GROMACS .gro file of C-alpha atoms in nm:
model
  409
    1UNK     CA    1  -1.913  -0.240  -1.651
    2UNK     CA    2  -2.129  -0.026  -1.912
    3UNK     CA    3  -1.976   0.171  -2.170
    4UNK     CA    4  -1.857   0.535  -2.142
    5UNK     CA    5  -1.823   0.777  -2.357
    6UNK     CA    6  -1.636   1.162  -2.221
    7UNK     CA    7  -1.478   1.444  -2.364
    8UNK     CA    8  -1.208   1.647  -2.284
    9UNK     CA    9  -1.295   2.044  -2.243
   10UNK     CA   10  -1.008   2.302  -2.283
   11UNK     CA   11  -0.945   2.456  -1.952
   12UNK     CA   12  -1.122   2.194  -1.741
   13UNK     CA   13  -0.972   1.877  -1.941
   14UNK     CA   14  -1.211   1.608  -1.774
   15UNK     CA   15  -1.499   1.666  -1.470
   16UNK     CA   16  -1.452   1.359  -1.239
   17UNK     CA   17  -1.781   1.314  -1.030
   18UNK     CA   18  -1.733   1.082  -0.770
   19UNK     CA   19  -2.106   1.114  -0.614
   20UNK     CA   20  -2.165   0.752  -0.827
   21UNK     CA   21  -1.912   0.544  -0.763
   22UNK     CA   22  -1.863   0.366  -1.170
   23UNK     CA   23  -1.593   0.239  -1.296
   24UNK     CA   24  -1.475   0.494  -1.559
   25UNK     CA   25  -1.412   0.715  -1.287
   26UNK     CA   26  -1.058   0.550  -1.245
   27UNK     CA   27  -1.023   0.609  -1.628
   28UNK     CA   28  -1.041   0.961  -1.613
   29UNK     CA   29  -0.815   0.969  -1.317
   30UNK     CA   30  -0.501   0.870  -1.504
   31UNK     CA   31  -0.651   1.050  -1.829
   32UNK     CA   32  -0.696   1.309  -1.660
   33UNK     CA   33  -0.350   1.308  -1.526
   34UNK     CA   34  -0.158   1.191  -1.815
   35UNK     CA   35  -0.339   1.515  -2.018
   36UNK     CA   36  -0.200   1.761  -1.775
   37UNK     CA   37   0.120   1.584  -1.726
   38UNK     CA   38   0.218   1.571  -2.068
   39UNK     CA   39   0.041   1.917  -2.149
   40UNK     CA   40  -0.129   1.801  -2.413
   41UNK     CA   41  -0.351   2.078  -2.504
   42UNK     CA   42  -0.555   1.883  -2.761
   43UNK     CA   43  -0.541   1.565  -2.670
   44UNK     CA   44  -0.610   1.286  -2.954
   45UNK     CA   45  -0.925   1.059  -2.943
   46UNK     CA   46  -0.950   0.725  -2.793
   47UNK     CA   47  -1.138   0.389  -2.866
   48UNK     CA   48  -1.064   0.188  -2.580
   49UNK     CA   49  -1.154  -0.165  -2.487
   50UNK     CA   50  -1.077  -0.282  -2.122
   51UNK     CA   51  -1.010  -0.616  -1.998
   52UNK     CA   52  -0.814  -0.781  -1.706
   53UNK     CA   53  -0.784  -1.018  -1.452
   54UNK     CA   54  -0.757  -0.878  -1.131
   55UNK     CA   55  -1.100  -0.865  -0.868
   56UNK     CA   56  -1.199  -0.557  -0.821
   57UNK     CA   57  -1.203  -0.410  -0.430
   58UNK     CA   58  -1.015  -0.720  -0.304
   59UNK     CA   59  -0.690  -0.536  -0.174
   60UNK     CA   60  -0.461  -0.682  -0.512
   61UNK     CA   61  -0.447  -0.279  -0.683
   62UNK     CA   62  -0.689  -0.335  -0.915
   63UNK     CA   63  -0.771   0.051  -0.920
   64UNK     CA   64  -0.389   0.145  -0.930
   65UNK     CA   65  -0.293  -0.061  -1.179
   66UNK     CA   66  -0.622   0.033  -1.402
   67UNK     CA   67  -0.536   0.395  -1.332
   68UNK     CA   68  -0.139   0.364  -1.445
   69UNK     CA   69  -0.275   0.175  -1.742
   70UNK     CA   70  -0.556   0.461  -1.836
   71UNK     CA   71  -0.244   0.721  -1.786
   72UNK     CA   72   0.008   0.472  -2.018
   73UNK     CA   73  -0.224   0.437  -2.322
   74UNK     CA   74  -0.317   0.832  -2.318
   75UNK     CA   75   0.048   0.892  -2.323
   76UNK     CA   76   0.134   0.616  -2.555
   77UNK     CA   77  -0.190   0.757  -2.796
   78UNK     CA   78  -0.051   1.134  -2.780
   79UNK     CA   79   0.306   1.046  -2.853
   80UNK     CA   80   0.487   1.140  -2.507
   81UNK     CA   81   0.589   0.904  -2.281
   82UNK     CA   82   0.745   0.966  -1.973
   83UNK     CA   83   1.009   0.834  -1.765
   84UNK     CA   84   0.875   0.514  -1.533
   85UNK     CA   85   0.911   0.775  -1.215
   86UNK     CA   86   0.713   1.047  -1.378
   87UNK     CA   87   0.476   0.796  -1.468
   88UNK     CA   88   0.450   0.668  -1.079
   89UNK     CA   89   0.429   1.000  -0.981
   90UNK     CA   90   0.132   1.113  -1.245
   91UNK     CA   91  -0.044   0.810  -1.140
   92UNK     CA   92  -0.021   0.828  -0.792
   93UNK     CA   93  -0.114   1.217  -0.779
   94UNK     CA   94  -0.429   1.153  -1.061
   95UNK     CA   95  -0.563   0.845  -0.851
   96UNK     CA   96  -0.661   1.080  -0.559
   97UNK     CA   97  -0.910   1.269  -0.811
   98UNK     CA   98  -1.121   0.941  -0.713
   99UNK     CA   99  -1.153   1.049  -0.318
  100UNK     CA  100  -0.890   0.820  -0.181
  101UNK     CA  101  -0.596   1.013  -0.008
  102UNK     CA  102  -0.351   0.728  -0.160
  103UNK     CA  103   0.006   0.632  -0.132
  104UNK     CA  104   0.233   0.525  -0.406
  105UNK     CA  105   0.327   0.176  -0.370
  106UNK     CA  106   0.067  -0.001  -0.549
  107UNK     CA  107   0.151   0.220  -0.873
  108UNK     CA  108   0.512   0.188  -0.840
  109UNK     CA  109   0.473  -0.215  -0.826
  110UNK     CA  110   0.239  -0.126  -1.133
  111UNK     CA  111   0.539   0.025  -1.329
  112UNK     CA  112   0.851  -0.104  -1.169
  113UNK     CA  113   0.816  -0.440  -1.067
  114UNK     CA  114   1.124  -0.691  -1.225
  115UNK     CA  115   1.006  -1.066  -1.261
  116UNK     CA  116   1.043  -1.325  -0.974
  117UNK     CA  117   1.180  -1.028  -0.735
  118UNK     CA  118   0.999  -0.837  -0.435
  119UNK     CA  119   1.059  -0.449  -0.487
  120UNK     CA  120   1.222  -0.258  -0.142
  121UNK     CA  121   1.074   0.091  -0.240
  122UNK     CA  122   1.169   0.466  -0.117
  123UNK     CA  123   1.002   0.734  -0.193
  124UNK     CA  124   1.223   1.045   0.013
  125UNK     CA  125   1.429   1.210  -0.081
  126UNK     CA  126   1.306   1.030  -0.407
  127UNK     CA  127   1.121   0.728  -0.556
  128UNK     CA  128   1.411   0.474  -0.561
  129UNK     CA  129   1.347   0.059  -0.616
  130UNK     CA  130   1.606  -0.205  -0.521
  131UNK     CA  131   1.482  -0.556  -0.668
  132UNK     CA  132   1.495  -0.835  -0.408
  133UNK     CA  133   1.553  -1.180  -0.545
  134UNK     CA  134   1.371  -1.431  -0.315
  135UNK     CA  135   1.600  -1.683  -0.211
  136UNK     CA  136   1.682  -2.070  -0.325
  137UNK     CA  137   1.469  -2.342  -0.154
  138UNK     CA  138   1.428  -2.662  -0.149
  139UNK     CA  139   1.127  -2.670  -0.217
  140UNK     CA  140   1.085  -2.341  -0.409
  141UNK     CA  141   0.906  -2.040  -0.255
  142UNK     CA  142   0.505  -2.012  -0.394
  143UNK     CA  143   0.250  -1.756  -0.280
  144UNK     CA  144  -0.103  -1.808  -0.331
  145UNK     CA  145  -0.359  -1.552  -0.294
  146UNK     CA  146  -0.758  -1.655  -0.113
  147UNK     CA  147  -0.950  -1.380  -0.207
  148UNK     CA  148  -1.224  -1.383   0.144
  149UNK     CA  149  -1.474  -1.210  -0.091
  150UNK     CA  150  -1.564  -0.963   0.147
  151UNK     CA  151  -1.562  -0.633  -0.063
  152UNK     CA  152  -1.338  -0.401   0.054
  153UNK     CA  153  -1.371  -0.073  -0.153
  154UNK     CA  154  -1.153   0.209  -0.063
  155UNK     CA  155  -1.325   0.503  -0.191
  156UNK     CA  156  -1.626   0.392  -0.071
  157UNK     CA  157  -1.490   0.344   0.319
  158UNK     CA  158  -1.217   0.615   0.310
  159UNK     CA  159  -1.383   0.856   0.567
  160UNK     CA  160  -1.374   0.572   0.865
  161UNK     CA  161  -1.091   0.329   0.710
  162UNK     CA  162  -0.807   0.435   0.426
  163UNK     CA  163  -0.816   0.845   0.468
  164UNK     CA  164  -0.857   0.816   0.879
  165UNK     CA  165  -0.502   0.603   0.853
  166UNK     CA  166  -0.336   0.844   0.637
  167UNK     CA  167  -0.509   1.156   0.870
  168UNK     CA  168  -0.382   0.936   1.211
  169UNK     CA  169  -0.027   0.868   1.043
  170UNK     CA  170  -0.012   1.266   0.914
  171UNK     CA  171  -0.087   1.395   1.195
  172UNK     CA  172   0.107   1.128   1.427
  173UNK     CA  173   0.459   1.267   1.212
  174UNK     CA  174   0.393   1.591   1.314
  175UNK     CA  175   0.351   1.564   1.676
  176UNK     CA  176   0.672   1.298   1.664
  177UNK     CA  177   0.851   1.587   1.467
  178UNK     CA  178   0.753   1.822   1.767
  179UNK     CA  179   0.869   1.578   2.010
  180UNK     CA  180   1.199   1.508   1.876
  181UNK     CA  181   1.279   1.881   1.864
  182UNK     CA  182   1.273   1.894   1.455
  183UNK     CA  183   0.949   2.027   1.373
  184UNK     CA  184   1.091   2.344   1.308
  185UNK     CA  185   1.353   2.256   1.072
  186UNK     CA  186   1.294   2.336   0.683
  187UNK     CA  187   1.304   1.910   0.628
  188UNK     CA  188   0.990   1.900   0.850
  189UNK     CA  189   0.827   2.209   0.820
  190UNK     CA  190   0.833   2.303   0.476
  191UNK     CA  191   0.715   1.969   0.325
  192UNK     CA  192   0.355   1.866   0.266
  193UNK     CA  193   0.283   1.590   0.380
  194UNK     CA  194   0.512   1.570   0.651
  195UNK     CA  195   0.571   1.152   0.683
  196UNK     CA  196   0.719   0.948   0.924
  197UNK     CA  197   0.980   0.870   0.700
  198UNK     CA  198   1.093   1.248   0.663
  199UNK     CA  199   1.094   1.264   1.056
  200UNK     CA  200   1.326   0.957   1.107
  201UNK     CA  201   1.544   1.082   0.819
  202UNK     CA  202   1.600   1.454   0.947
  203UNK     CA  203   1.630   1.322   1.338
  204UNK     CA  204   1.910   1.102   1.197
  205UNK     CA  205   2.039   1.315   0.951
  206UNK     CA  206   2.433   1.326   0.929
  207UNK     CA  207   2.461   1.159   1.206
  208UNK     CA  208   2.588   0.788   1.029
  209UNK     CA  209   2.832   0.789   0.756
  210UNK     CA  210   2.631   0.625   0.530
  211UNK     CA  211   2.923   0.444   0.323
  212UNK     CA  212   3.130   0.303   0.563
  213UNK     CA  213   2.788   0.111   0.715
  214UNK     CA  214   2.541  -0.177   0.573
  215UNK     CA  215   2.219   0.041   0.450
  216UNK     CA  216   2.004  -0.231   0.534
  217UNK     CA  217   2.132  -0.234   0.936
  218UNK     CA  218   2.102   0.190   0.943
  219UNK     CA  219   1.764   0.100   0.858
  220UNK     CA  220   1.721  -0.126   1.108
  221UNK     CA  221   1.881   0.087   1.358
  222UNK     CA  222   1.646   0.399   1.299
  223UNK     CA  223   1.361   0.185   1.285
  224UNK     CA  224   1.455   0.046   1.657
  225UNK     CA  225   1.507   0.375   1.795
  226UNK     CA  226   1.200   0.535   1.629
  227UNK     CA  227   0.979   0.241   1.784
  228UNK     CA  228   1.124   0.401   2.145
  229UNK     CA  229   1.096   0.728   2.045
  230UNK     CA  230   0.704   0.699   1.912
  231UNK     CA  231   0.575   0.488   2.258
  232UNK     CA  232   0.758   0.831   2.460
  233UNK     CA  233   0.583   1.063   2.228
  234UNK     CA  234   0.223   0.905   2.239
  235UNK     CA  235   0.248   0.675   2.557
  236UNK     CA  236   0.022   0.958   2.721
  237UNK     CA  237  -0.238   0.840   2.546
  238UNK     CA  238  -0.306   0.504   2.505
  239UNK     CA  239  -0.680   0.517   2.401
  240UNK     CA  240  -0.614   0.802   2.133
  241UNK     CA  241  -0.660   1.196   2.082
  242UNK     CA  242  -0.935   1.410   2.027
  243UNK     CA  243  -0.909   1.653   1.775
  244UNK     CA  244  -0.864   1.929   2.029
  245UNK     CA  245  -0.570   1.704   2.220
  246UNK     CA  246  -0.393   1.675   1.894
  247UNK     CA  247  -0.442   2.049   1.824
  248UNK     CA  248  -0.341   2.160   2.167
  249UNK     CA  249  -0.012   1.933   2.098
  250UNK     CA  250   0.070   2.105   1.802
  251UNK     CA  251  -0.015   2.480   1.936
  252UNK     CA  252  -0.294   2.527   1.658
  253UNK     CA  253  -0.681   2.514   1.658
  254UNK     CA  254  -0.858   2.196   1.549
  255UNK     CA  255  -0.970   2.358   1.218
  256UNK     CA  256  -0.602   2.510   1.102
  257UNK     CA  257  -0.506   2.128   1.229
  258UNK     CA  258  -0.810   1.984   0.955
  259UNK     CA  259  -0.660   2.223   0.723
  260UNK     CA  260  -0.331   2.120   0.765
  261UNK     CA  261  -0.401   1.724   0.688
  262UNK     CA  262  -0.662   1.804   0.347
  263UNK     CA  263  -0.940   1.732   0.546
  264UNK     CA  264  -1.134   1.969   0.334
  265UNK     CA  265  -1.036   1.681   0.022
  266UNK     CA  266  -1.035   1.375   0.204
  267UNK     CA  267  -1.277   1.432   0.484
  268UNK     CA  268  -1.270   1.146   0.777
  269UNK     CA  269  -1.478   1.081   1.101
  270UNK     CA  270  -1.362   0.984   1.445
  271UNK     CA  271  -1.412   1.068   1.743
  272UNK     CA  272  -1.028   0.901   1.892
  273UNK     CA  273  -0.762   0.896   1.680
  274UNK     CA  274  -0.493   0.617   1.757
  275UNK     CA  275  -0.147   0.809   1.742
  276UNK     CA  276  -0.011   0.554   1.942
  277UNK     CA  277  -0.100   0.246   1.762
  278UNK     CA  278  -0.052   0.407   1.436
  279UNK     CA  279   0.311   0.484   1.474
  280UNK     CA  280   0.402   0.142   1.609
  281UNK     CA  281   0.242  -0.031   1.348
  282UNK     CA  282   0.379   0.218   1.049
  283UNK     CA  283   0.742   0.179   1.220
  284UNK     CA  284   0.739  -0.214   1.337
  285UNK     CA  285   0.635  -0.308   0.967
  286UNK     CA  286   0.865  -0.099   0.774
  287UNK     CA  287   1.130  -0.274   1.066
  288UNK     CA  288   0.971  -0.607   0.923
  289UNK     CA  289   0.995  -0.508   0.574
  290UNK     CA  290   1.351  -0.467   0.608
  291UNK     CA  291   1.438  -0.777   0.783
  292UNK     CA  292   1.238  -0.970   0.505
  293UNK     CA  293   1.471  -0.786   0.283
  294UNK     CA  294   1.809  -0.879   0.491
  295UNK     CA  295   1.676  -1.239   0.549
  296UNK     CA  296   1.644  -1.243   0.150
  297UNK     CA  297   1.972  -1.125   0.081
  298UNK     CA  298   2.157  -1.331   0.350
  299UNK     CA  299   2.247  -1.594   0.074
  300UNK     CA  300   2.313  -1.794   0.434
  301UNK     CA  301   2.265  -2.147   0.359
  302UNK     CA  302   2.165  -2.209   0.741
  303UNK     CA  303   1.901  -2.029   0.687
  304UNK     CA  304   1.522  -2.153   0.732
  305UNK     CA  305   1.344  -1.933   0.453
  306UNK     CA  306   1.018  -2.068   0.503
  307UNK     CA  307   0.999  -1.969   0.885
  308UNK     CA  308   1.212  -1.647   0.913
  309UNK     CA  309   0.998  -1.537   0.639
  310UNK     CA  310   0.689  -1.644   0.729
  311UNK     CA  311   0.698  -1.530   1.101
  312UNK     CA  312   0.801  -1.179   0.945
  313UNK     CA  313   0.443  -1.213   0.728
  314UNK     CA  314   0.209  -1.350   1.061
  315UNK     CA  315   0.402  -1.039   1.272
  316UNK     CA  316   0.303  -0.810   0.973
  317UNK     CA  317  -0.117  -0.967   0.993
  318UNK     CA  318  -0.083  -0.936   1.408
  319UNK     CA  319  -0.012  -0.555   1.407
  320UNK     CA  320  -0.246  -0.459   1.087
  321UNK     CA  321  -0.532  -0.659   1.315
  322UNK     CA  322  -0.431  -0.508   1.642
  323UNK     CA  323  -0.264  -0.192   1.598
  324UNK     CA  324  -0.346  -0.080   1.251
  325UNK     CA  325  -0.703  -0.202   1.264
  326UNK     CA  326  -0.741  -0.312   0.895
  327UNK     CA  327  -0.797  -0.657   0.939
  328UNK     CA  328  -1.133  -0.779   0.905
  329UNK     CA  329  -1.296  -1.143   1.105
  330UNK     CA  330  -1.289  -1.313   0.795
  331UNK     CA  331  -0.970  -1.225   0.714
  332UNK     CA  332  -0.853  -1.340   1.040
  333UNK     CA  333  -1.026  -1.643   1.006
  334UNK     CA  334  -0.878  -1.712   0.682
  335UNK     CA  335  -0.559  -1.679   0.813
  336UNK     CA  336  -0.600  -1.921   1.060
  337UNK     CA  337  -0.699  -2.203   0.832
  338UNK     CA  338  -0.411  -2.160   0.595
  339UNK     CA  339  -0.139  -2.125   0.964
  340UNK     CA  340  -0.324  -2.480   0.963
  341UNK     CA  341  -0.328  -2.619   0.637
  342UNK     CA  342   0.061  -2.545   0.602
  343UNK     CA  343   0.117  -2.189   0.576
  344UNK     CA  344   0.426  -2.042   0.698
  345UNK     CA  345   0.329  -1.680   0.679
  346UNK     CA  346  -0.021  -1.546   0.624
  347UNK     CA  347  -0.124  -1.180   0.594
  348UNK     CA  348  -0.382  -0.931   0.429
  349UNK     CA  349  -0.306  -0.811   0.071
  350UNK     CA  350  -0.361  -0.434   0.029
  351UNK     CA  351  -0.546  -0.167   0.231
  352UNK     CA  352  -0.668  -0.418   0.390
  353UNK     CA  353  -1.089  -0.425   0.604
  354UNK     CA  354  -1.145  -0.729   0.341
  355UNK     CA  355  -1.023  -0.881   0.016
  356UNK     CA  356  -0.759  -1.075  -0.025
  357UNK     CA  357  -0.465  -1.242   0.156
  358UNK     CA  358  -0.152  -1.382   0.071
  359UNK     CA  359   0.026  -1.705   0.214
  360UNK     CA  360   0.367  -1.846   0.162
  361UNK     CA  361   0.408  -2.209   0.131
  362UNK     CA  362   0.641  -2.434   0.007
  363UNK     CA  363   0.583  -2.517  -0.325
  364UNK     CA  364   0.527  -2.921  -0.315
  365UNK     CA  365   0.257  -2.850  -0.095
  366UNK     CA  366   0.053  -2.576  -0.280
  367UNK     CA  367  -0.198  -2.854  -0.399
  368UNK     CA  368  -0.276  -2.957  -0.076
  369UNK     CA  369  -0.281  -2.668   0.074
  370UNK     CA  370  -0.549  -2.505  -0.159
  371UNK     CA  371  -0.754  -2.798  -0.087
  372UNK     CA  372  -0.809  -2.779   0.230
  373UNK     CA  373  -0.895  -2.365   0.186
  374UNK     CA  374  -1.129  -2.471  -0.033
  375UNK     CA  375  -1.304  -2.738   0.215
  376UNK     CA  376  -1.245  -2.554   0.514
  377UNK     CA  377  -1.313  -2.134   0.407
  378UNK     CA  378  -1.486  -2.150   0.068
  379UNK     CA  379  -1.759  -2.457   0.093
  380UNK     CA  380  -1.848  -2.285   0.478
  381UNK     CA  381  -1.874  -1.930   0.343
  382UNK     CA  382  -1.953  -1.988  -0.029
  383UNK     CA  383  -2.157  -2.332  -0.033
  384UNK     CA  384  -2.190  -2.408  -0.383
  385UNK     CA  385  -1.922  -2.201  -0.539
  386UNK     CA  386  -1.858  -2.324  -0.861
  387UNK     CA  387  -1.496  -2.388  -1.019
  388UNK     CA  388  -1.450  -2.072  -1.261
  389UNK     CA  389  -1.506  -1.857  -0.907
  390UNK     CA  390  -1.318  -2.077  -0.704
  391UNK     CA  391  -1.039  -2.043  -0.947
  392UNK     CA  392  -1.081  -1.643  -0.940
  393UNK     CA  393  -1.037  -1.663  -0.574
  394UNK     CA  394  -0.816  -1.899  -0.505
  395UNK     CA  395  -0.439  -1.894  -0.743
  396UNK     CA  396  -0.074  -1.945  -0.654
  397UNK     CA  397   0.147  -1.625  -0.828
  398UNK     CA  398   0.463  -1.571  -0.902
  399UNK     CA  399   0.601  -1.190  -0.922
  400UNK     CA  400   0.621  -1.041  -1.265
  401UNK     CA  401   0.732  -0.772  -1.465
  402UNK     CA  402   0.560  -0.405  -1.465
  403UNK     CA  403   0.351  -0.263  -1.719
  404UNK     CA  404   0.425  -0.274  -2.062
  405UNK     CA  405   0.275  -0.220  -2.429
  406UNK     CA  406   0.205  -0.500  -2.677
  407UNK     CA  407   0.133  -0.311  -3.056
  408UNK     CA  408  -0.049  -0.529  -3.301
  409UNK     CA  409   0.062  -0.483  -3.659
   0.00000   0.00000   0.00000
């Protein structure tokens, strides 16, 4: 990680040139969007020294949270912050200056995450959190993270991993949308992106009164249906679309179709895309999600945490594998040890195609557990890995706070 040194031009603020892939790059993407969010015309100068904790390219949001941090300090230095959703927002929009055609989660966790809870986050109509507390066990809850060292950069891979999900998802809504007889309403087709979020939300729209019904079960609910509704809209096609299927499908040529999904920004190369799979993974884990969420909430004594959360977590790692396709071998493999070794749930961490996973297991057994990772994954992959890296790859976490400033008198 050299040093840097930039300035910022009127007019252009800050040139981001993403043809070598360093490090300050993700700097200037929340400068850069922390200058034009605030409107700072002239912004002030900055001495900054970096530091942290988090691997790089291992799927834990190492460029998010670096990004919301960049955007935070040039705030902080220019005297303007914003509220935490403007923040989110800034952050998510400046990371895609970097080439990745991102979602939001990652920086929201960044800025809104409440100690020892999971956040359930919304983004339409608008970014909303709800903190979930993890229940009371006997023994407690503990998650440790295996990092399977296979780097997994996203910028890097976008064109045939990250951006091909979010062009397959894209253009998946707007064929469902078309399907469902919506496409046409302003909800659907005057938003950009269209999601399949906004499509299950306008096909249900009015149609529940939403205050005389548990929010978590009309979740649930929608989910279901939209599960039946996606395998009818893309069941034709069970080994994907060409470009000209999805184009024909949506009454437009394959370039106004490009157009219509940024491929000119976040170009992407297939020669299938997976509608099918796609939906049913997008739909079955935001279905999982939830029940994780209800399970959480249940406060039902009867309950066994450990396994009705777990199974939710090896569901979530069986469709990213097999119908997302952003597993990797070693990250299956990993998996597999820790099911073993006492894991009740085991899944990949982040975009996923390498990095880390995560693994919930009781928390009397954690010592054990990382033991036999350690025999079994690290001294057959790694011989010879000494204890500082083994340490870095290998931790038990507990969920924290967001971001906040420290000043130094």
């Amino acid at each position: 990680y050299p040093p840097y040194e930039f300035s910022c031009e009127p007019g252009t603020r800050v040139t981001i040139n993403n043809a070598p892939h360093d490090w300050v790059n993700y700097f200037k993407c929340g400068y850069k969007g922390a200058v034009d969010a605030i409107d700072c015309a002239l912004p002030e100068g900055m001495q900054c020294l970096m530091d942290g904790s988090v691997p790089s390219s291992a799927g834990l949001s190492s460029s998010s949270a670096f990004v919301c941090c960049a955007a935070l300090a040039t705030m902080k230095v220019n005297g303007r912050l914003l509220s935490k959703r403007d923040v989110v927002a800034t952050a998510v929009a400046s990371e895609r200056y970097i080439g990745t055609n991102g979602g939001g989660m990652d920086q929201t966790t960044s800025i809104m995450s409440q100690s020892q809870s999971a956040v359930f986050i919304e983004f339409d109509p608008k970014l909303e959190i709800t903190p979930v507390k993890f229940p009371s066990t006997t023994p407690p809850i503990a998650f440790v993270i295996a990092n399977t060292l296979v780097v997994s950069d996203k910028a890097v891979t976008a064109p045939v991993c990250y951006n091909l999900r979010v062009v397959e998802t894209r253009i998946g809504a707007l064929i469902l949308a078309k399907h469902l007889g919506i496409a046409d309403r302003p909800a659907c087709k005057d938003v950009d992106p269209l999601t399949f979020k906004i499509v299950m939300d306008e096909y249900f729209a009015g149609s529940e009164n939403a205050s005389s019904v548990d929010s978590v079960q009309i979740w649930i609910d929608r989910l279901s249906a939209m599960l039946t509704a996606a395998d009818q809209a893309f069941g034709a096609h069970p080994t994907g679309y060409t470009r000209e299927e999805m184009a024909t499908a949506l009454d437009m040529s394959p370039a106004d179709l490009g157009a219509k999904v940024h491929e000119d920004l976040f170009p992407v190369r297939a020669d299938r895309f997976q509608l099918l799979q796609r939906a049913q993974h997008a739909f079955s884990e935001a279905l999982r999600v939830v029940r994780f969420r209800q399970i959480c909430e249940s406060g039902d004594a009867r309950t066994d945490y450990f396994s009705a959360l777990g199974d939710l977590m090896n569901q979530s790692q069986d469709s990213c594998r097999d119908l997302f396709e952003c597993s990797c071998a070693e990250i299956d493999e990993l998996c597999a040890i820790a099911r073993n070794a006492g894991s009740f749930g085991s899944r990949l961490t982040g975009a996923g195609w390498g990095g880390c996973t995560v693994h919930l297991v009781p928390q009397d057994k954690v010592d054990e557990f990382m033991v036999i990772i350690r025999e079994q994954f690290y001294a057959k992959h790694v011989p010879g890995m000494d204890e500082e890296a083994l340490s870095d790859a290998l931790f038990v976490t507990t969920p924290g706070n967001g971001a906040a400033f420290y000043t130094f008198e």
